[in-house]
PDB file of N, CA and C in Angstrom:
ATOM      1  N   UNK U  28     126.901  99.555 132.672  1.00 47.00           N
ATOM      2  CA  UNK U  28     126.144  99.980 131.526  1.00 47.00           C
ATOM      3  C   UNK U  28     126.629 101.381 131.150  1.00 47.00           C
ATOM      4  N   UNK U  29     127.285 101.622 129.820  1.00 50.00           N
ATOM      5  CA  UNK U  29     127.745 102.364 129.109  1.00 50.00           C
ATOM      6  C   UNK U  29     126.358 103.497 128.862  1.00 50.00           C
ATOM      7  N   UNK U  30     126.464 104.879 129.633  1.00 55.00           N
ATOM      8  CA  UNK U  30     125.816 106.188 129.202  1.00 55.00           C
ATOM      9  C   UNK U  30     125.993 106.696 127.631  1.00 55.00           C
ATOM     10  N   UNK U  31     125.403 106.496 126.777  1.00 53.00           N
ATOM     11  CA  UNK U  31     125.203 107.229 125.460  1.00 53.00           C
ATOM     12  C   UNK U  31     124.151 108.384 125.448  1.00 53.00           C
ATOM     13  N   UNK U  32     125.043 109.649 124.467  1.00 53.00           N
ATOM     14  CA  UNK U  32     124.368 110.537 124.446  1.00 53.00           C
ATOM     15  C   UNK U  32     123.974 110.739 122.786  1.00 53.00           C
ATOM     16  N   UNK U  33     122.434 110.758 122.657  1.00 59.00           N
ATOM     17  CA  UNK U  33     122.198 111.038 121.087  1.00 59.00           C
ATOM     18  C   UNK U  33     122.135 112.330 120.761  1.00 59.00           C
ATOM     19  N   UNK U  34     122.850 113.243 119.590  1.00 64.00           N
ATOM     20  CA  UNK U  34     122.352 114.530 119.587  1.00 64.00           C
ATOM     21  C   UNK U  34     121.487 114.368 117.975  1.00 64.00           C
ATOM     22  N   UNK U  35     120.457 115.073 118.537  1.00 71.00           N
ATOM     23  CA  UNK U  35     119.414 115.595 117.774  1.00 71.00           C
ATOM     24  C   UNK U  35     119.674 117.144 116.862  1.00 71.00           C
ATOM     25  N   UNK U  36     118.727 116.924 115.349  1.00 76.00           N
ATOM     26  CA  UNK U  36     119.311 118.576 114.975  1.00 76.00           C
ATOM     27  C   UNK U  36     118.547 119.445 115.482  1.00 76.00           C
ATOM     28  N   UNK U  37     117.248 119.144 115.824  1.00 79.00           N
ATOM     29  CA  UNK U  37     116.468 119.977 116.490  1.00 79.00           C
ATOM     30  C   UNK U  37     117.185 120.537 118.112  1.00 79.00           C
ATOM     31  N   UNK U  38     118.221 120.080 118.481  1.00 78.00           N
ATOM     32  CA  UNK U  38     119.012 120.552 119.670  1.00 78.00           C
ATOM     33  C   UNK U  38     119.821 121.909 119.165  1.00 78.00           C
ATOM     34  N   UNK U  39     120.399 121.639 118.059  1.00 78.00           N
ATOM     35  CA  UNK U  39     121.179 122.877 117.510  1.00 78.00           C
ATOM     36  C   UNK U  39     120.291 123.916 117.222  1.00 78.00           C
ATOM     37  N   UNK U  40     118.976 123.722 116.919  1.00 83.00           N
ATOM     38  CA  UNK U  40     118.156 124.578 115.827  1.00 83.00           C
ATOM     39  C   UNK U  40     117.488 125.907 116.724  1.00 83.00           C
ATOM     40  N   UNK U  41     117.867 127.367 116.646  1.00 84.00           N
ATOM     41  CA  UNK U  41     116.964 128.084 117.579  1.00 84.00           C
ATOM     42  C   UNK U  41     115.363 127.639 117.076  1.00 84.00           C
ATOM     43  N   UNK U  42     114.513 128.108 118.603  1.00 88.00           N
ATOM     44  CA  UNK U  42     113.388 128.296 117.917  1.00 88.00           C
ATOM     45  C   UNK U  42     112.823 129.633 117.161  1.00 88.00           C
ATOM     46  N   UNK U  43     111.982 129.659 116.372  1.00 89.00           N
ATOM     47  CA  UNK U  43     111.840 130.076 115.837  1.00 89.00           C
ATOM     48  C   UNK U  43     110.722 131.232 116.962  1.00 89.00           C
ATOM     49  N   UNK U  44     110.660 132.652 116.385  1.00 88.00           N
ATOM     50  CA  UNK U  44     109.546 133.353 117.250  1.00 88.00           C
ATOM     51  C   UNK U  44     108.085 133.069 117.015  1.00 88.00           C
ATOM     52  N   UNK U  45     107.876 133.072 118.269  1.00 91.00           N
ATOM     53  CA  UNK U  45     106.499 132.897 118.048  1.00 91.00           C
ATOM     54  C   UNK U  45     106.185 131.015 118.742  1.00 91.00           C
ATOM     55  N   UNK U  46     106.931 130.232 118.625  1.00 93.00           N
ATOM     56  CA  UNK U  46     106.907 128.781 118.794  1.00 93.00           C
ATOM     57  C   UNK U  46     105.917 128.577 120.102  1.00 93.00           C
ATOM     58  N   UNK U  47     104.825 128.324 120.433  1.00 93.00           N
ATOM     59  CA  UNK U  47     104.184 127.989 121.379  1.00 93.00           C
ATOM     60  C   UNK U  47     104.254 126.122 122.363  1.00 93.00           C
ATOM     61  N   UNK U  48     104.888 125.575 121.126  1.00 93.00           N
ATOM     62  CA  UNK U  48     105.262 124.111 121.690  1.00 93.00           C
ATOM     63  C   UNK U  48     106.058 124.126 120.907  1.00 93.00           C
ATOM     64  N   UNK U  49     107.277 124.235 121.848  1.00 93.00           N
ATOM     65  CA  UNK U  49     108.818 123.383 121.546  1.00 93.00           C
ATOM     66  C   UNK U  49     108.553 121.837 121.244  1.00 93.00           C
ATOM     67  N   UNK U  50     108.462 121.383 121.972  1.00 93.00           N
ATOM     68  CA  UNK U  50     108.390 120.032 121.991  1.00 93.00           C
ATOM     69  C   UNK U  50     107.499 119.649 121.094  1.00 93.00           C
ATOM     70  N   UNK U  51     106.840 119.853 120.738  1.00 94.00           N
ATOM     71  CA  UNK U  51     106.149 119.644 119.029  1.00 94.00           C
ATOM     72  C   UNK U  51     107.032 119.864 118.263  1.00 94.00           C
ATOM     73  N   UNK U  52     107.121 120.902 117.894  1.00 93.00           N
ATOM     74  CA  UNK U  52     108.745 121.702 117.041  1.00 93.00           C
ATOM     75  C   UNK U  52     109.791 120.859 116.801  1.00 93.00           C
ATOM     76  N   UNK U  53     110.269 121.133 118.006  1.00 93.00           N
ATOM     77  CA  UNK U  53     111.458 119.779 118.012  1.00 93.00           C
ATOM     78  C   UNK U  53     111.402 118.765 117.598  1.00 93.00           C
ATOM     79  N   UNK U  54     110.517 118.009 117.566  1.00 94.00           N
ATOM     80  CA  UNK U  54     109.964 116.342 117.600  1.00 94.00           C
ATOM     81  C   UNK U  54     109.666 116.409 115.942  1.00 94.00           C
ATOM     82  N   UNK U  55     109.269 117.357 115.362  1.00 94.00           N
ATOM     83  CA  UNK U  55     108.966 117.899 113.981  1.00 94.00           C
ATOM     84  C   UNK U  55     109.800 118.094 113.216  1.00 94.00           C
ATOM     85  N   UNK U  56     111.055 119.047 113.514  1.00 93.00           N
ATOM     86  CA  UNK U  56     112.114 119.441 113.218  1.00 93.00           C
ATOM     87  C   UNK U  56     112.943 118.337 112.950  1.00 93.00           C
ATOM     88  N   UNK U  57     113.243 117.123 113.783  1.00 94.00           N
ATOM     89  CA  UNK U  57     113.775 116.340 113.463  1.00 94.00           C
ATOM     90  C   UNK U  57     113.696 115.217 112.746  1.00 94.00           C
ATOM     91  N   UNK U  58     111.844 115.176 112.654  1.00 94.00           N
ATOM     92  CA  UNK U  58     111.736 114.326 111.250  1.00 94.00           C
ATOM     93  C   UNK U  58     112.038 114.942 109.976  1.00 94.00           C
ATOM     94  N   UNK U  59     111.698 115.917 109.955  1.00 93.00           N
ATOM     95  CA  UNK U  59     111.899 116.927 108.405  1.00 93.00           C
ATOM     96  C   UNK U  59     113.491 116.724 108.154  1.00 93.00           C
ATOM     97  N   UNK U  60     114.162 116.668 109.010  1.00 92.00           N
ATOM     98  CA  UNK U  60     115.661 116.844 108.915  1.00 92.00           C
ATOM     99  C   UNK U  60     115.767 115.421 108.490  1.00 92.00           C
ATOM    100  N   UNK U  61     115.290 114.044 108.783  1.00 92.00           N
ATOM    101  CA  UNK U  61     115.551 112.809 108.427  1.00 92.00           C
ATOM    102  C   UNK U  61     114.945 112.657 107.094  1.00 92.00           C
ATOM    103  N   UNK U  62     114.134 113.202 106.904  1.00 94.00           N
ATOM    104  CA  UNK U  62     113.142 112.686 105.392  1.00 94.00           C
ATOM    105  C   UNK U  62     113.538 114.010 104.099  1.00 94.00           C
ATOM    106  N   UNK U  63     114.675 115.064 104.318  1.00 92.00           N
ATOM    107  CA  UNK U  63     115.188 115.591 103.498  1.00 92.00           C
ATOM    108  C   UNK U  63     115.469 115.083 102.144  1.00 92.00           C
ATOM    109  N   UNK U  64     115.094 115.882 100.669  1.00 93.00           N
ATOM    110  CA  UNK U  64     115.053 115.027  99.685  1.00 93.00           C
ATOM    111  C   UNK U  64     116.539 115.114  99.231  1.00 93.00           C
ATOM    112  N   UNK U  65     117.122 114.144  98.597  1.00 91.00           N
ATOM    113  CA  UNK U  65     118.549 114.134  97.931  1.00 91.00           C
ATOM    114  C   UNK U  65     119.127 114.834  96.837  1.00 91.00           C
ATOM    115  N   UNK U  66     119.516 114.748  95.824  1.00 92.00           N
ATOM    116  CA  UNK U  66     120.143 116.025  95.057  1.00 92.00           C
ATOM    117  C   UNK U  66     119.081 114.911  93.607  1.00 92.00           C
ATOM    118  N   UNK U  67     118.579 114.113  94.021  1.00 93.00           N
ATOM    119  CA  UNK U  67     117.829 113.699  92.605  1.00 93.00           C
ATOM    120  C   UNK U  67     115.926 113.433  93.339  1.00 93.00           C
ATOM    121  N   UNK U  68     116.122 114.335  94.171  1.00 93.00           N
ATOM    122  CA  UNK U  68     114.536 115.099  94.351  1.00 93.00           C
ATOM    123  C   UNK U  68     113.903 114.050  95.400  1.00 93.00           C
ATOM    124  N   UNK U  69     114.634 112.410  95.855  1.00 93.00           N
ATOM    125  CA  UNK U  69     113.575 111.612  96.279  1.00 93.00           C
ATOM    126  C   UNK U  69     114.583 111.804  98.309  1.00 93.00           C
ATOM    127  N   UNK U  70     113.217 110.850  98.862  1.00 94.00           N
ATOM    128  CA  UNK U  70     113.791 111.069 100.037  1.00 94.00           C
ATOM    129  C   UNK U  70     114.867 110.463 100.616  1.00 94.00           C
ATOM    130  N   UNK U  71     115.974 110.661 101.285  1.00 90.00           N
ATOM    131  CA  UNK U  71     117.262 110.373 101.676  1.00 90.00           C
ATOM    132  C   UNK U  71     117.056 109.090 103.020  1.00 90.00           C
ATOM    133  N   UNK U  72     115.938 109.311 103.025  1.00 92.00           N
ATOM    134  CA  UNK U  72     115.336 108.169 104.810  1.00 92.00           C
ATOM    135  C   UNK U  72     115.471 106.866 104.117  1.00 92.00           C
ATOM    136  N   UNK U  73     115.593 105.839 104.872  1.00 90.00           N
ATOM    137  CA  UNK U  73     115.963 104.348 104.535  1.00 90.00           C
ATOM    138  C   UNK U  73     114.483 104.104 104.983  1.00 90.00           C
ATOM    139  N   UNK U  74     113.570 104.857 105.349  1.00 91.00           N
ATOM    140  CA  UNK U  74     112.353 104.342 105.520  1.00 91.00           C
ATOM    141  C   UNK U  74     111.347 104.518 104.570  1.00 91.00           C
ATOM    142  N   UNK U  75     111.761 105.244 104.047  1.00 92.00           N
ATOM    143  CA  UNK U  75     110.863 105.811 102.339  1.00 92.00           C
ATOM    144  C   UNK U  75     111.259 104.866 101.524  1.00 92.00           C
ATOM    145  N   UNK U  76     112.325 104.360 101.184  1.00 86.00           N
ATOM    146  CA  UNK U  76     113.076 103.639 100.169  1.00 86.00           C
ATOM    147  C   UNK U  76     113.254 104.410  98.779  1.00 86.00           C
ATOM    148  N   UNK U  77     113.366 105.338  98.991  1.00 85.00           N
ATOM    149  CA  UNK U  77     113.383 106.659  97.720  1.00 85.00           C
ATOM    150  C   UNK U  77     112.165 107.292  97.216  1.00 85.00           C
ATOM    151  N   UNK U  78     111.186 107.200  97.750  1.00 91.00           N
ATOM    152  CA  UNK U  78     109.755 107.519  97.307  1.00 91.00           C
ATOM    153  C   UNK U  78     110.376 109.182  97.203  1.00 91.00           C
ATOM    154  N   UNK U  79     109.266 109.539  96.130  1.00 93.00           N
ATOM    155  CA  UNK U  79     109.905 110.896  95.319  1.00 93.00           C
ATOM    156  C   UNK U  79     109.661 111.758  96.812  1.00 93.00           C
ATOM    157  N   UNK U  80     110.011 113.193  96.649  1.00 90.00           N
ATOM    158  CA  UNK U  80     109.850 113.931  97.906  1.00 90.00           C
ATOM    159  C   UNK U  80     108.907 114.954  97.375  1.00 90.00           C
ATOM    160  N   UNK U  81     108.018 115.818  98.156  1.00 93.00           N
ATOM    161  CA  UNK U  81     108.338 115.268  99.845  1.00 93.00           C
ATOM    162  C   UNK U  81     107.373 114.143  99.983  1.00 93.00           C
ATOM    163  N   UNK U  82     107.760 113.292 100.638  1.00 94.00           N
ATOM    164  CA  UNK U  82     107.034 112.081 101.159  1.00 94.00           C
ATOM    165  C   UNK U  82     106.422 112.419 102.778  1.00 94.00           C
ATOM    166  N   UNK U  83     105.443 111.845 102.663  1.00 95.00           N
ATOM    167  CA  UNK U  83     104.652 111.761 103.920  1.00 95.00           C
ATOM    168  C   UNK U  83     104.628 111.764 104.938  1.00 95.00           C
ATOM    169  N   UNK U  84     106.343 111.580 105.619  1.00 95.00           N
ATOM    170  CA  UNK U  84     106.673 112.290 106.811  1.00 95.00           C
ATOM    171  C   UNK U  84     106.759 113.659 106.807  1.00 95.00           C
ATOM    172  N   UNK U  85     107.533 113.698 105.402  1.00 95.00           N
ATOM    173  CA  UNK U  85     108.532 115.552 105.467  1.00 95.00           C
ATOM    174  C   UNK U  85     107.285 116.209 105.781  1.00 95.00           C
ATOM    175  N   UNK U  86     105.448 115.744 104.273  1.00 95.00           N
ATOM    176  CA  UNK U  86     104.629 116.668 104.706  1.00 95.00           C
ATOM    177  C   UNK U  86     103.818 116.864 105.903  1.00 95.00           C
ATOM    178  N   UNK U  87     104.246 115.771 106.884  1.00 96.00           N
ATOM    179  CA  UNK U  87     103.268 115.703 108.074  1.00 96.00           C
ATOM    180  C   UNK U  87     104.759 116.460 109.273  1.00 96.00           C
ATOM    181  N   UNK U  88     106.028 116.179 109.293  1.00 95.00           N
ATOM    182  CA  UNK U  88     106.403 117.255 109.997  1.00 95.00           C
ATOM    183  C   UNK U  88     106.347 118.497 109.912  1.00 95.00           C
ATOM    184  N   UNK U  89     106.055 118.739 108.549  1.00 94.00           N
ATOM    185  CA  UNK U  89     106.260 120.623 108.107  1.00 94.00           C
ATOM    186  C   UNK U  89     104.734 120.939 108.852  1.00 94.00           C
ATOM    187  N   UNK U  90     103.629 120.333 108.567  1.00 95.00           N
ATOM    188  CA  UNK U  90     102.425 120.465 109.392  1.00 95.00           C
ATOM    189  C   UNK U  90     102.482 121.225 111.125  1.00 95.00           C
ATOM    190  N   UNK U  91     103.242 119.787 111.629  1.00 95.00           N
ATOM    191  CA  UNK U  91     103.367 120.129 112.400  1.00 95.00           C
ATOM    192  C   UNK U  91     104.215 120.979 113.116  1.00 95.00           C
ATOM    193  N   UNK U  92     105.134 121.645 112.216  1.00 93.00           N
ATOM    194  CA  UNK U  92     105.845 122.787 112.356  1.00 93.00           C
ATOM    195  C   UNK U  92     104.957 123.946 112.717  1.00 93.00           C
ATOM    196  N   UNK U  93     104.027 124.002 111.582  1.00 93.00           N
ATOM    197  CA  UNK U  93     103.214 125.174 111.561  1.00 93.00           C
ATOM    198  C   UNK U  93     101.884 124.850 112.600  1.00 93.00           C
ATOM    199  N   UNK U  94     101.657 123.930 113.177  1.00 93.00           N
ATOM    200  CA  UNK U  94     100.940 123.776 114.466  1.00 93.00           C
ATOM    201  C   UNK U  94     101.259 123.911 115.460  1.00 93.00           C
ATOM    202  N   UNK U  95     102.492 124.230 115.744  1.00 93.00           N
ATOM    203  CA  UNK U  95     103.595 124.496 116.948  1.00 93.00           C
ATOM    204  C   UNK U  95     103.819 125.735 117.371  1.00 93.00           C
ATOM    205  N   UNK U  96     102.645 126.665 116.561  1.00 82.00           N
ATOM    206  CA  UNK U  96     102.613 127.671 116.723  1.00 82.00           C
ATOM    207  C   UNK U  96     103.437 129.647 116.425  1.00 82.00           C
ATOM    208  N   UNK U  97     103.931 128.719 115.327  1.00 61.00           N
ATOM    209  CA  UNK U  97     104.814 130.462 114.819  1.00 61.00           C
ATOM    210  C   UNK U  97     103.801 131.679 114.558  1.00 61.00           C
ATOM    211  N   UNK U  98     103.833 132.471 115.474  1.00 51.00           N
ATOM    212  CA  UNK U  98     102.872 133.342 115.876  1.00 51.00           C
ATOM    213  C   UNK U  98     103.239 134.788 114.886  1.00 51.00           C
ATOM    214  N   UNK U  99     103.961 134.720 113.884  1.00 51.00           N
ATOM    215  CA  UNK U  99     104.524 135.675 113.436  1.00 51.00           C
ATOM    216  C   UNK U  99     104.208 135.189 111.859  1.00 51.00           C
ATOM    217  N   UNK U 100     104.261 134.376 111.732  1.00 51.00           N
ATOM    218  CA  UNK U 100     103.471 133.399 110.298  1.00 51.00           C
ATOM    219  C   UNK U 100     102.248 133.804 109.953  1.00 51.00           C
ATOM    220  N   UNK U 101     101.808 133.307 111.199  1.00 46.00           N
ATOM    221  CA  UNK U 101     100.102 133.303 111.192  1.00 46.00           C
ATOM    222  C   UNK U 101      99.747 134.818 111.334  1.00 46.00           C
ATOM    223  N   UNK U 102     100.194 135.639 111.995  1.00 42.00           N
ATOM    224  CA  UNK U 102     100.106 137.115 111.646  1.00 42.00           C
ATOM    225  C   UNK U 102     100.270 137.871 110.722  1.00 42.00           C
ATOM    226  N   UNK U 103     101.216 137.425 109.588  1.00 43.00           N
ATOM    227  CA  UNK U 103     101.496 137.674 108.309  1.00 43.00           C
ATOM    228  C   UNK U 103      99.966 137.044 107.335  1.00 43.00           C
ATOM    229  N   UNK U 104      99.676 136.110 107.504  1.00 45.00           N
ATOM    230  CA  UNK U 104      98.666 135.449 106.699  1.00 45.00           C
ATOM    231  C   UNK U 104      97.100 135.874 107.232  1.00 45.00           C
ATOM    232  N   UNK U 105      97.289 136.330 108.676  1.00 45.00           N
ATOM    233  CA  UNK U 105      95.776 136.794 109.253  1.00 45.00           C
ATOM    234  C   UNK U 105      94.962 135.919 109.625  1.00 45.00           C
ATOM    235  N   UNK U 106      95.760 135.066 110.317  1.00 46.00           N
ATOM    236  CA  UNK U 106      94.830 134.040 110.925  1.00 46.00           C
ATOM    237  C   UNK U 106      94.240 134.107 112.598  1.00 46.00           C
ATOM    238  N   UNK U 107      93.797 133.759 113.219  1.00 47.00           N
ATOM    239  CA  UNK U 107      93.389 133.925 114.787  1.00 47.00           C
ATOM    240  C   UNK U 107      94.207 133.362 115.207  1.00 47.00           C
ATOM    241  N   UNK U 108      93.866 133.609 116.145  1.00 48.00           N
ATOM    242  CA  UNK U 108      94.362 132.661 117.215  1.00 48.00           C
ATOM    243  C   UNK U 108      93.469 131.487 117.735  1.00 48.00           C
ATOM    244  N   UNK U 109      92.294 132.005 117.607  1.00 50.00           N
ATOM    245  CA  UNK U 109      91.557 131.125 118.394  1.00 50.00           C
ATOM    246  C   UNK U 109      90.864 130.087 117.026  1.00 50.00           C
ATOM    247  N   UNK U 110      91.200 130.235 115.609  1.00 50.00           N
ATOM    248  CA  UNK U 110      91.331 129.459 114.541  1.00 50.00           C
ATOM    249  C   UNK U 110      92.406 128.454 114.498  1.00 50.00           C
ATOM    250  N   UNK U 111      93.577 129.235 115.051  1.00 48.00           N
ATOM    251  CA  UNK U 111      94.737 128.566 114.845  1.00 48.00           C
ATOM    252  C   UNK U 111      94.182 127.019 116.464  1.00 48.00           C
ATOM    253  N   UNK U 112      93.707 127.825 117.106  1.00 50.00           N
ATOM    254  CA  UNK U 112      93.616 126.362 117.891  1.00 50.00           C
ATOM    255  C   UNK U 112      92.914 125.337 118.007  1.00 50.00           C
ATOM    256  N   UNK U 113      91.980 125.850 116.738  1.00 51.00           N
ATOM    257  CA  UNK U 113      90.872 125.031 116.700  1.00 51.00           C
ATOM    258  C   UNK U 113      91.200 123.884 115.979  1.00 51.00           C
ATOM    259  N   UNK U 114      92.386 124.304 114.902  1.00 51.00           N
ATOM    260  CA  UNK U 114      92.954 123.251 113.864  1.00 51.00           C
ATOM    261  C   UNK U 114      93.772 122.308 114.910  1.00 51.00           C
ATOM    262  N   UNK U 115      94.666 122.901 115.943  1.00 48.00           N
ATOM    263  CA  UNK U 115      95.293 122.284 116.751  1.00 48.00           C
ATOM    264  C   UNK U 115      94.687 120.793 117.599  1.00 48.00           C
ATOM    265  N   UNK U 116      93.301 121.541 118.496  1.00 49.00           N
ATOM    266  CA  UNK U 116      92.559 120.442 118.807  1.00 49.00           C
ATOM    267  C   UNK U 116      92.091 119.571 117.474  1.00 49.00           C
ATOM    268  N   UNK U 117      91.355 119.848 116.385  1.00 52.00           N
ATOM    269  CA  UNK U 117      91.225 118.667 115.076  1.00 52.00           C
ATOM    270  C   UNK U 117      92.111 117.798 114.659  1.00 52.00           C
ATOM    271  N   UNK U 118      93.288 118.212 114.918  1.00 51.00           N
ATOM    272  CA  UNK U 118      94.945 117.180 114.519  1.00 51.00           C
ATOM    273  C   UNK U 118      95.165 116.593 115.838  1.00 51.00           C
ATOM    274  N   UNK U 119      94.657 116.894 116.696  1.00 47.00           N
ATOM    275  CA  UNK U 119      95.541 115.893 117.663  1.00 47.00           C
ATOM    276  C   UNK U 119      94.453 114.822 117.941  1.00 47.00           C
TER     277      UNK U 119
END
């Protein structure tokens, strides 16, 4: 049995400061990167079938981008911390 290795873009991608779950991030990062819209605005995924963008993955990975904790975001905007986790426990 033949070893295959898949690379992911979220492998190339630093994290960002502040990231409290990689592995959210990552897992996030790489849908946003699949559901990217095309040069005529709709999504590029064979799972959308062109639905205009952003479609309902892109907006549920970017979500969870920003639930993954960029601690430097949320400091700019003035949010808690202990707000920021409250949304965290409600989404999961």
């Amino acid at each position: 049995m033949s070893e295959t290795s898949r690379s992911r873009s979220s492998q190339d991608a630093a994290l960002p400061r502040g990231v409290t779950d990689p592995l959210l991030w990552r897992a996030a990062y790489d849908v946003a990167a699949a559901h990217r819209p095309d040069a005529a605005g709709r999504c590029a995924s064979l799972l959308c079938a062109g639905r205009p963008a952003p479609c309902g993955p892109l907006e549920a990975a970017r979500r969870a981008m920003r639930l993954a904790g960029d601690v430097g975001r949320r400091a700019d905007r003035g949010e808690s911390d202990a707000r920021v986790a409250g949304q965290r426990r409600r989404a999961a």
